[in-house]
Amino acid sequence: MSMTMFWMIIAMGVVTYIPRLLPLVMLSTDNWPDWAKRMLTRVPYAVLGALILPGILTVHDNMWFAAVSGGVAIILAYIGMPLIVVVGGAIGMLGMMQLLF
Amino acid sequence: MGLTAIESTGKKDSPYFKKGAMDGLSIAVGYMPVAITFGLIAGATGLTVVEAVLMSMVVFAGAAQYMALSMIALGSGALEIVLATFIVNLRHLLMSASIHEKAEKGSKGERALYAFGMTDEVFAVASTKPAPIRSFYVIGVAAVAYGSWVGFTGVGYYMGSLLPLILQESMAIALYALFIALLIPSIKKEGKMVIILAGMGGLFHSLFALFLSTGWSIMFATIIAVLLYEGLERVLVRKVEHEEADEKEEKRQCQ
């Protein structure tokens, strides 16, 4: 393992642990303004959007292969399939298109 | 004397730990496919098994670890990845604060221990218990969830190398399918708000990625999307309030 990778993982652990730890041993967010609490809870959705686009379109040389696989993932997730089925379905679709075309 | 203290503590706490461990099993089952997928993608991204398992042991945060993999794959710098991890996991401030209000006043050591395991899922299970939430209950939930997360990361890593090549090539979509699988239930639950936020996140990231590196682009896209949504909401809500006030005023004048 490279030293950069090792220290990056340790640092990721530290910056993840600090927000989990501080309120429990030091402070309370009772007096925080509502807008600050609200904005924090919205961060994951914006992050998910940024993680999906535009990255998903660069998965395969043919943009439509990834778009169709993404569509399969949306449908499977929408009908309430478990995580691994959604992931497996998208992989299966991309694999099938690679074999066929 | 010291031994007696430990024994009595053990007697008092072990039922809570066991109860927590039982409730933690549902999370362990839920984490299994996510951790296997993480281990698998970590291998495909070029991490060694030690790096993958160490990340699960030290970080213990699904979304941030997946994000780190996609950023590594895109060639982002270590500092960007650490900062993005910090931003993504900042939401746990609220969760820990909320648990803090309902938790028994255990020792700081106990609280510091379960703070490490305060993932979204551990929080969801623990925070729905009536107050006072016992320290060792949360420790039990977190311990079982953690065991599953770390263990199945290793299992997933080796399962990946057993898969046929065509499947491995198709695995590049897995990360994005997973994000979609995490996003869709939120949309079904929270509606338009999630669609608008995710849409803005994706749009701003697509724009910023043209002149910024991926890590900074994701961060700025996230911050601007959240700020803009808050701003839009305030303007629209205020507009509605004004319109209602105007209508009342008109009615009064008519009367």
Short mmCIF file of C-alpha atoms in Angstrom, two decimals:
data_model
loop_
_atom_site.label_atom_id
_atom_site.label_comp_id
_atom_site.label_asym_id
_atom_site.label_seq_id
_atom_site.Cartn_x
_atom_site.Cartn_y
_atom_site.Cartn_z
CA MET A 1 0.00 0.00 0.00
CA SER A 2 1.33 3.43 -0.88
CA MET A 3 1.85 5.91 1.97
CA THR A 4 -0.47 8.38 0.25
CA MET A 5 -3.26 5.80 0.17
CA PHE A 6 -2.64 4.80 3.82
CA TRP A 7 -2.74 8.36 5.14
CA MET A 8 -5.69 9.25 2.93
CA ILE A 9 -7.71 6.39 4.48
CA ILE A 10 -6.68 7.45 8.02
CA ALA A 11 -7.63 11.07 7.27
CA MET A 12 -10.98 9.95 5.79
CA GLY A 13 -11.60 8.10 9.06
CA VAL A 14 -10.70 11.13 11.18
CA VAL A 15 -12.91 13.59 9.24
CA THR A 16 -15.79 11.08 9.34
CA TYR A 17 -15.37 10.48 13.07
CA ILE A 18 -15.19 14.15 14.13
CA PRO A 19 -18.77 15.15 13.13
CA ARG A 20 -20.08 11.90 14.65
CA LEU A 21 -18.17 12.50 17.89
CA LEU A 22 -18.40 16.23 18.63
CA PRO A 23 -22.15 16.55 19.34
CA LEU A 24 -22.04 13.51 21.63
CA VAL A 25 -19.19 14.75 23.80
CA MET A 26 -19.43 18.54 23.45
CA LEU A 27 -22.32 20.33 21.89
CA SER A 28 -25.99 20.30 21.06
CA THR A 29 -27.63 21.65 17.90
CA ASP A 30 -30.77 22.68 19.80
CA ASN A 31 -30.05 26.34 19.27
CA TRP A 32 -29.04 26.03 15.64
CA PRO A 33 -31.27 27.95 13.24
CA ASP A 34 -33.72 25.76 11.33
CA TRP A 35 -32.26 26.64 7.95
CA ALA A 36 -28.84 25.28 8.96
CA LYS A 37 -30.31 21.94 10.06
CA ARG A 38 -32.45 21.81 6.92
CA MET A 39 -29.53 22.42 4.59
CA LEU A 40 -27.41 19.71 6.22
CA THR A 41 -30.15 17.12 5.70
CA ARG A 42 -30.35 18.05 2.02
CA VAL A 43 -26.65 17.56 1.30
CA PRO A 44 -26.91 13.80 0.53
CA TYR A 45 -29.44 14.32 -2.29
CA ALA A 46 -27.37 16.97 -4.05
CA VAL A 47 -24.28 14.78 -3.65
CA LEU A 48 -26.05 11.75 -5.13
CA GLY A 49 -27.11 13.81 -8.14
CA ALA A 50 -23.57 15.06 -8.67
CA LEU A 51 -22.22 11.51 -8.33
CA ILE A 52 -24.58 10.14 -10.98
CA LEU A 53 -24.22 12.95 -13.53
CA PRO A 54 -22.26 13.28 -15.72
CA GLY A 55 -20.12 10.29 -14.61
CA ILE A 56 -22.63 7.61 -15.64
CA LEU A 57 -22.40 8.74 -19.28
CA THR A 58 -18.64 8.04 -19.38
CA VAL A 59 -18.91 4.39 -18.28
CA HIS A 60 -18.88 3.07 -21.85
CA ASP A 61 -17.65 4.47 -25.18
CA ASN A 62 -21.25 4.39 -26.35
CA MET A 63 -23.12 6.80 -24.08
CA TRP A 64 -26.44 5.05 -24.76
CA PHE A 65 -25.19 1.73 -23.33
CA ALA A 66 -24.75 3.37 -19.93
CA ALA A 67 -27.95 5.41 -20.28
CA VAL A 68 -30.03 2.28 -20.97
CA SER A 69 -28.36 0.43 -18.06
CA GLY A 70 -29.09 3.44 -15.84
CA GLY A 71 -32.71 3.28 -17.00
CA VAL A 72 -32.88 -0.37 -15.96
CA ALA A 73 -31.51 0.64 -12.53
CA ILE A 74 -34.17 3.34 -12.20
CA ILE A 75 -36.98 0.90 -13.02
CA LEU A 76 -35.68 -1.80 -10.66
CA ALA A 77 -35.19 0.72 -7.85
CA TYR A 78 -38.62 2.21 -8.49
CA ILE A 79 -40.41 -1.12 -8.11
CA GLY A 80 -38.58 -1.57 -4.81
CA MET A 81 -35.95 -4.17 -5.70
CA PRO A 82 -33.14 -4.66 -3.17
CA LEU A 83 -29.88 -2.79 -3.71
CA ILE A 84 -27.94 -5.79 -5.03
CA VAL A 85 -30.68 -6.62 -7.56
CA VAL A 86 -30.64 -3.04 -8.88
CA VAL A 87 -26.86 -3.16 -9.22
CA GLY A 88 -26.93 -6.68 -10.70
CA GLY A 89 -29.64 -5.71 -13.20
CA ALA A 90 -27.68 -2.70 -14.47
CA ILE A 91 -24.50 -4.81 -14.78
CA GLY A 92 -26.45 -7.54 -16.59
CA MET A 93 -27.96 -5.05 -19.03
CA LEU A 94 -24.57 -3.49 -19.86
CA GLY A 95 -22.99 -6.95 -20.24
CA MET A 96 -25.78 -8.10 -22.55
CA MET A 97 -25.48 -5.02 -24.76
CA GLN A 98 -21.71 -5.54 -24.98
CA LEU A 99 -22.27 -9.14 -26.10
CA LEU A 100 -25.00 -8.29 -28.62
CA PHE A 101 -23.69 -5.11 -30.24
CA MET B 1 -11.68 -4.06 43.45
CA GLY B 2 -11.14 -3.03 39.84
CA LEU B 3 -12.15 -6.49 38.68
CA THR B 4 -15.36 -6.37 40.70
CA ALA B 5 -16.23 -3.02 39.13
CA ILE B 6 -15.71 -4.43 35.65
CA GLU B 7 -17.78 -7.53 36.47
CA SER B 8 -20.68 -5.54 37.84
CA THR B 9 -20.55 -3.21 34.85
CA GLY B 10 -20.59 -6.23 32.57
CA LYS B 11 -23.66 -7.66 34.31
CA LYS B 12 -25.53 -4.38 34.08
CA ASP B 13 -24.66 -3.66 30.46
CA SER B 14 -24.69 -7.06 28.77
CA PRO B 15 -28.51 -7.31 28.35
CA TYR B 16 -28.52 -3.94 26.56
CA PHE B 17 -25.61 -4.99 24.38
CA LYS B 18 -27.38 -8.25 23.43
CA LYS B 19 -30.61 -6.40 22.63
CA GLY B 20 -28.66 -3.98 20.48
CA ALA B 21 -26.81 -6.80 18.73
CA MET B 22 -30.14 -8.49 17.89
CA ASP B 23 -31.54 -5.27 16.40
CA GLY B 24 -28.23 -4.73 14.62
CA LEU B 25 -28.71 -8.01 12.71
CA SER B 26 -31.23 -6.37 10.35
CA ILE B 27 -28.61 -3.76 9.46
CA ALA B 28 -25.98 -6.50 9.05
CA VAL B 29 -28.21 -8.24 6.50
CA GLY B 30 -28.82 -4.93 4.73
CA TYR B 31 -25.11 -4.07 4.67
CA MET B 32 -24.10 -7.44 3.24
CA PRO B 33 -24.84 -6.68 -0.45
CA VAL B 34 -23.59 -3.09 -0.15
CA ALA B 35 -20.27 -4.18 1.43
CA ILE B 36 -19.84 -7.02 -1.09
CA THR B 37 -20.41 -4.53 -3.90
CA PHE B 38 -17.94 -2.12 -2.27
CA GLY B 39 -15.25 -4.80 -2.01
CA LEU B 40 -15.92 -5.84 -5.59
CA ILE B 41 -15.72 -2.31 -7.00
CA ALA B 42 -12.66 -1.53 -4.83
CA GLY B 43 -10.90 -4.42 -6.58
CA ALA B 44 -12.06 -3.21 -10.00
CA THR B 45 -10.83 0.31 -9.11
CA GLY B 46 -7.34 -1.06 -8.40
CA LEU B 47 -7.23 -1.06 -4.59
CA THR B 48 -5.49 -3.94 -2.79
CA VAL B 49 -7.57 -6.09 -0.42
CA VAL B 50 -5.75 -4.54 2.56
CA GLU B 51 -6.63 -1.03 1.36
CA ALA B 52 -10.29 -1.96 0.80
CA VAL B 53 -10.72 -3.66 4.19
CA LEU B 54 -8.73 -0.93 5.99
CA MET B 55 -11.02 1.71 4.49
CA SER B 56 -14.10 -0.15 5.75
CA MET B 57 -12.47 -0.58 9.20
CA VAL B 58 -11.33 3.03 9.58
CA VAL B 59 -14.03 5.05 7.76
CA PHE B 60 -17.24 2.95 8.16
CA ALA B 61 -19.37 5.20 5.93
CA GLY B 62 -20.91 3.66 2.81
CA ALA B 63 -21.63 6.70 0.66
CA ALA B 64 -18.24 8.32 1.39
CA GLN B 65 -16.36 5.11 0.62
CA TYR B 66 -18.19 4.64 -2.68
CA MET B 67 -17.52 8.27 -3.49
CA ALA B 68 -13.82 7.79 -2.70
CA LEU B 69 -13.69 4.87 -5.15
CA SER B 70 -15.27 6.84 -7.97
CA MET B 71 -12.93 9.78 -7.24
CA ILE B 72 -9.87 7.48 -7.18
CA ALA B 73 -11.04 6.00 -10.51
CA LEU B 74 -11.27 9.52 -11.95
CA GLY B 75 -7.78 10.40 -10.67
CA SER B 76 -8.74 12.89 -7.93
CA GLY B 77 -6.13 14.00 -5.38
CA ALA B 78 -6.06 12.66 -1.80
CA LEU B 79 -6.87 16.08 -0.29
CA GLU B 80 -9.97 16.44 -2.47
CA ILE B 81 -11.16 12.97 -1.45
CA VAL B 82 -10.67 13.70 2.27
CA LEU B 83 -12.48 17.06 2.00
CA ALA B 84 -15.34 15.54 0.01
CA THR B 85 -15.59 12.78 2.65
CA PHE B 86 -15.84 15.45 5.34
CA ILE B 87 -18.61 17.30 3.46
CA VAL B 88 -20.59 14.14 2.73
CA ASN B 89 -20.39 12.96 6.35
CA LEU B 90 -21.09 16.33 7.96
CA ARG B 91 -24.75 15.32 8.14
CA HIS B 92 -23.87 12.99 11.01
CA LEU B 93 -23.52 16.08 13.21
CA LEU B 94 -27.31 16.28 13.28
CA MET B 95 -27.74 12.57 13.94
CA SER B 96 -25.26 12.47 16.81
CA ALA B 97 -26.83 15.62 18.26
CA SER B 98 -30.27 14.05 18.06
CA ILE B 99 -29.12 10.79 19.70
CA HIS B 100 -27.39 12.86 22.37
CA GLU B 101 -30.73 14.35 23.45
CA LYS B 102 -32.31 10.93 24.00
CA ALA B 103 -29.30 8.97 25.28
CA GLU B 104 -28.52 8.10 28.89
CA LYS B 105 -25.65 10.10 30.30
CA GLY B 106 -23.08 7.33 29.88
CA SER B 107 -19.37 7.94 30.29
CA LYS B 108 -17.60 9.97 27.62
CA GLY B 109 -15.69 6.83 26.69
CA GLU B 110 -18.93 4.96 25.90
CA ARG B 111 -20.25 7.85 23.85
CA ALA B 112 -16.96 8.22 22.00
CA LEU B 113 -17.14 4.49 21.19
CA TYR B 114 -20.64 4.45 19.68
CA ALA B 115 -20.08 7.80 17.93
CA PHE B 116 -17.68 5.87 15.68
CA GLY B 117 -20.55 3.62 14.55
CA MET B 118 -23.12 6.38 13.97
CA THR B 119 -24.00 5.55 10.37
CA ASP B 120 -27.39 6.50 8.89
CA GLU B 121 -28.71 2.99 9.53
CA VAL B 122 -27.40 2.67 13.11
CA PHE B 123 -28.90 6.08 13.82
CA ALA B 124 -32.25 5.04 12.32
CA VAL B 125 -32.47 1.91 14.50
CA ALA B 126 -31.19 3.55 17.70
CA SER B 127 -33.04 6.85 17.47
CA THR B 128 -36.47 5.16 17.20
CA LYS B 129 -36.00 3.59 20.65
CA PRO B 130 -37.68 5.34 23.59
CA ALA B 131 -35.48 7.49 25.84
CA PRO B 132 -33.21 6.90 27.62
CA ILE B 133 -31.26 5.10 24.91
CA ARG B 134 -28.63 2.96 26.64
CA SER B 135 -25.01 3.39 25.57
CA PHE B 136 -24.47 -0.35 25.37
CA TYR B 137 -27.59 -0.79 23.25
CA VAL B 138 -26.15 1.55 20.60
CA ILE B 139 -22.75 -0.14 20.94
CA GLY B 140 -24.45 -3.51 20.29
CA VAL B 141 -26.26 -2.26 17.16
CA ALA B 142 -23.10 -0.61 15.82
CA ALA B 143 -20.84 -3.61 16.56
CA VAL B 144 -22.93 -6.06 14.52
CA ALA B 145 -23.37 -3.59 11.65
CA TYR B 146 -19.60 -2.92 11.69
CA GLY B 147 -18.74 -6.63 11.65
CA SER B 148 -20.91 -7.14 8.58
CA TRP B 149 -19.51 -4.06 6.82
CA VAL B 150 -15.84 -4.99 7.34
CA GLY B 151 -16.25 -8.75 6.85
CA PHE B 152 -18.25 -8.59 3.63
CA THR B 153 -15.88 -5.98 2.18
CA GLY B 154 -13.23 -8.71 2.21
CA VAL B 155 -15.66 -11.34 0.84
CA GLY B 156 -16.74 -9.01 -1.96
CA TYR B 157 -13.16 -8.23 -2.91
CA TYR B 158 -12.39 -11.90 -3.63
CA MET B 159 -15.75 -12.62 -5.27
CA GLY B 160 -14.87 -9.93 -7.81
CA SER B 161 -11.78 -11.76 -9.05
CA LEU B 162 -13.82 -14.93 -9.64
CA LEU B 163 -16.19 -13.20 -12.05
CA PRO B 164 -15.86 -13.57 -15.84
CA LEU B 165 -14.20 -10.72 -17.77
CA ILE B 166 -17.30 -9.51 -19.63
CA LEU B 167 -19.04 -9.16 -16.26
CA GLN B 168 -16.07 -7.31 -14.77
CA GLU B 169 -16.14 -4.85 -17.68
CA SER B 170 -19.85 -4.32 -17.09
CA MET B 171 -19.16 -3.67 -13.39
CA ALA B 172 -18.19 -0.08 -14.16
CA ILE B 173 -21.91 0.75 -14.10
CA ALA B 174 -22.36 -0.77 -10.61
CA LEU B 175 -21.40 2.37 -8.69
CA TYR B 176 -23.89 4.50 -10.60
CA ALA B 177 -26.63 1.87 -10.31
CA LEU B 178 -26.04 1.89 -6.57
CA PHE B 179 -26.38 5.69 -6.33
CA ILE B 180 -29.61 5.41 -8.35
CA ALA B 181 -30.81 2.67 -6.00
CA LEU B 182 -30.12 4.98 -3.03
CA LEU B 183 -31.74 8.00 -4.68
CA ILE B 184 -35.02 6.52 -6.01
CA PRO B 185 -36.47 5.51 -2.61
CA SER B 186 -35.67 9.02 -1.32
CA ILE B 187 -37.55 10.50 -4.28
CA LYS B 188 -40.52 8.23 -3.59
CA LYS B 189 -40.46 9.26 0.06
CA GLU B 190 -39.62 12.97 -0.14
CA GLY B 191 -40.82 13.83 -3.66
CA LYS B 192 -39.91 16.86 -5.76
CA MET B 193 -37.38 18.24 -3.27
CA VAL B 194 -35.01 15.29 -3.84
CA ILE B 195 -35.43 15.45 -7.64
CA ILE B 196 -34.64 19.19 -7.72
CA LEU B 197 -31.63 18.85 -5.40
CA ALA B 198 -30.20 15.84 -7.23
CA GLY B 199 -30.90 17.49 -10.60
CA MET B 200 -29.10 20.67 -9.55
CA GLY B 201 -26.23 18.64 -8.08
CA GLY B 202 -25.82 16.75 -11.37
CA LEU B 203 -26.22 19.87 -13.51
CA PHE B 204 -23.73 22.02 -11.58
CA HIS B 205 -21.26 19.15 -11.40
CA SER B 206 -21.52 18.69 -15.18
CA LEU B 207 -20.78 22.41 -15.63
CA PHE B 208 -18.01 22.76 -13.01
CA ALA B 209 -16.32 19.55 -14.18
CA LEU B 210 -15.46 21.42 -17.42
CA PHE B 211 -12.94 23.63 -15.57
CA LEU B 212 -12.53 22.12 -12.06
CA SER B 213 -11.23 18.74 -10.90
CA THR B 214 -13.91 16.21 -9.95
CA GLY B 215 -13.58 16.52 -6.16
CA TRP B 216 -13.90 20.29 -5.96
CA SER B 217 -16.60 20.22 -8.62
CA ILE B 218 -18.74 17.78 -6.60
CA MET B 219 -18.28 19.88 -3.46
CA PHE B 220 -19.13 23.23 -5.06
CA ALA B 221 -22.03 21.67 -6.97
CA THR B 222 -23.40 20.29 -3.69
CA ILE B 223 -23.00 23.50 -1.70
CA ILE B 224 -24.50 25.67 -4.46
CA ALA B 225 -27.40 23.24 -5.03
CA VAL B 226 -28.27 23.25 -1.32
CA LEU B 227 -27.91 27.06 -1.01
CA LEU B 228 -29.90 27.69 -4.18
CA TYR B 229 -32.69 25.34 -3.11
CA GLU B 230 -32.92 27.10 0.26
CA GLY B 231 -32.97 30.49 -1.48
CA LEU B 232 -35.58 29.44 -4.04
CA GLU B 233 -37.75 27.98 -1.33
CA ARG B 234 -37.61 31.16 0.71
CA VAL B 235 -38.43 33.39 -2.26
CA LEU B 236 -41.33 31.15 -3.34
CA VAL B 237 -42.71 30.74 0.18
CA ARG B 238 -42.45 34.49 0.76
CA LYS B 239 -44.20 35.13 -2.58
CA VAL B 240 -47.06 32.84 -1.56
CA GLU B 241 -47.31 34.59 1.80
CA HIS B 242 -47.38 37.99 0.09
CA GLU B 243 -50.09 36.85 -2.31
CA GLU B 244 -52.17 35.55 0.58
CA ALA B 245 -51.70 38.84 2.41
CA ASP B 246 -52.70 40.77 -0.72
CA GLU B 247 -55.83 38.65 -1.13
CA LYS B 248 -56.83 39.32 2.47
CA GLU B 249 -56.20 43.03 1.95
CA GLU B 250 -58.37 43.01 -1.19
CA LYS B 251 -61.17 41.20 0.61
CA ARG B 252 -61.03 43.72 3.45
CA GLN B 253 -61.19 46.61 0.98
CA CYS B 254 -64.14 45.02 -0.83
CA GLN B 255 -66.00 44.68 2.42
#
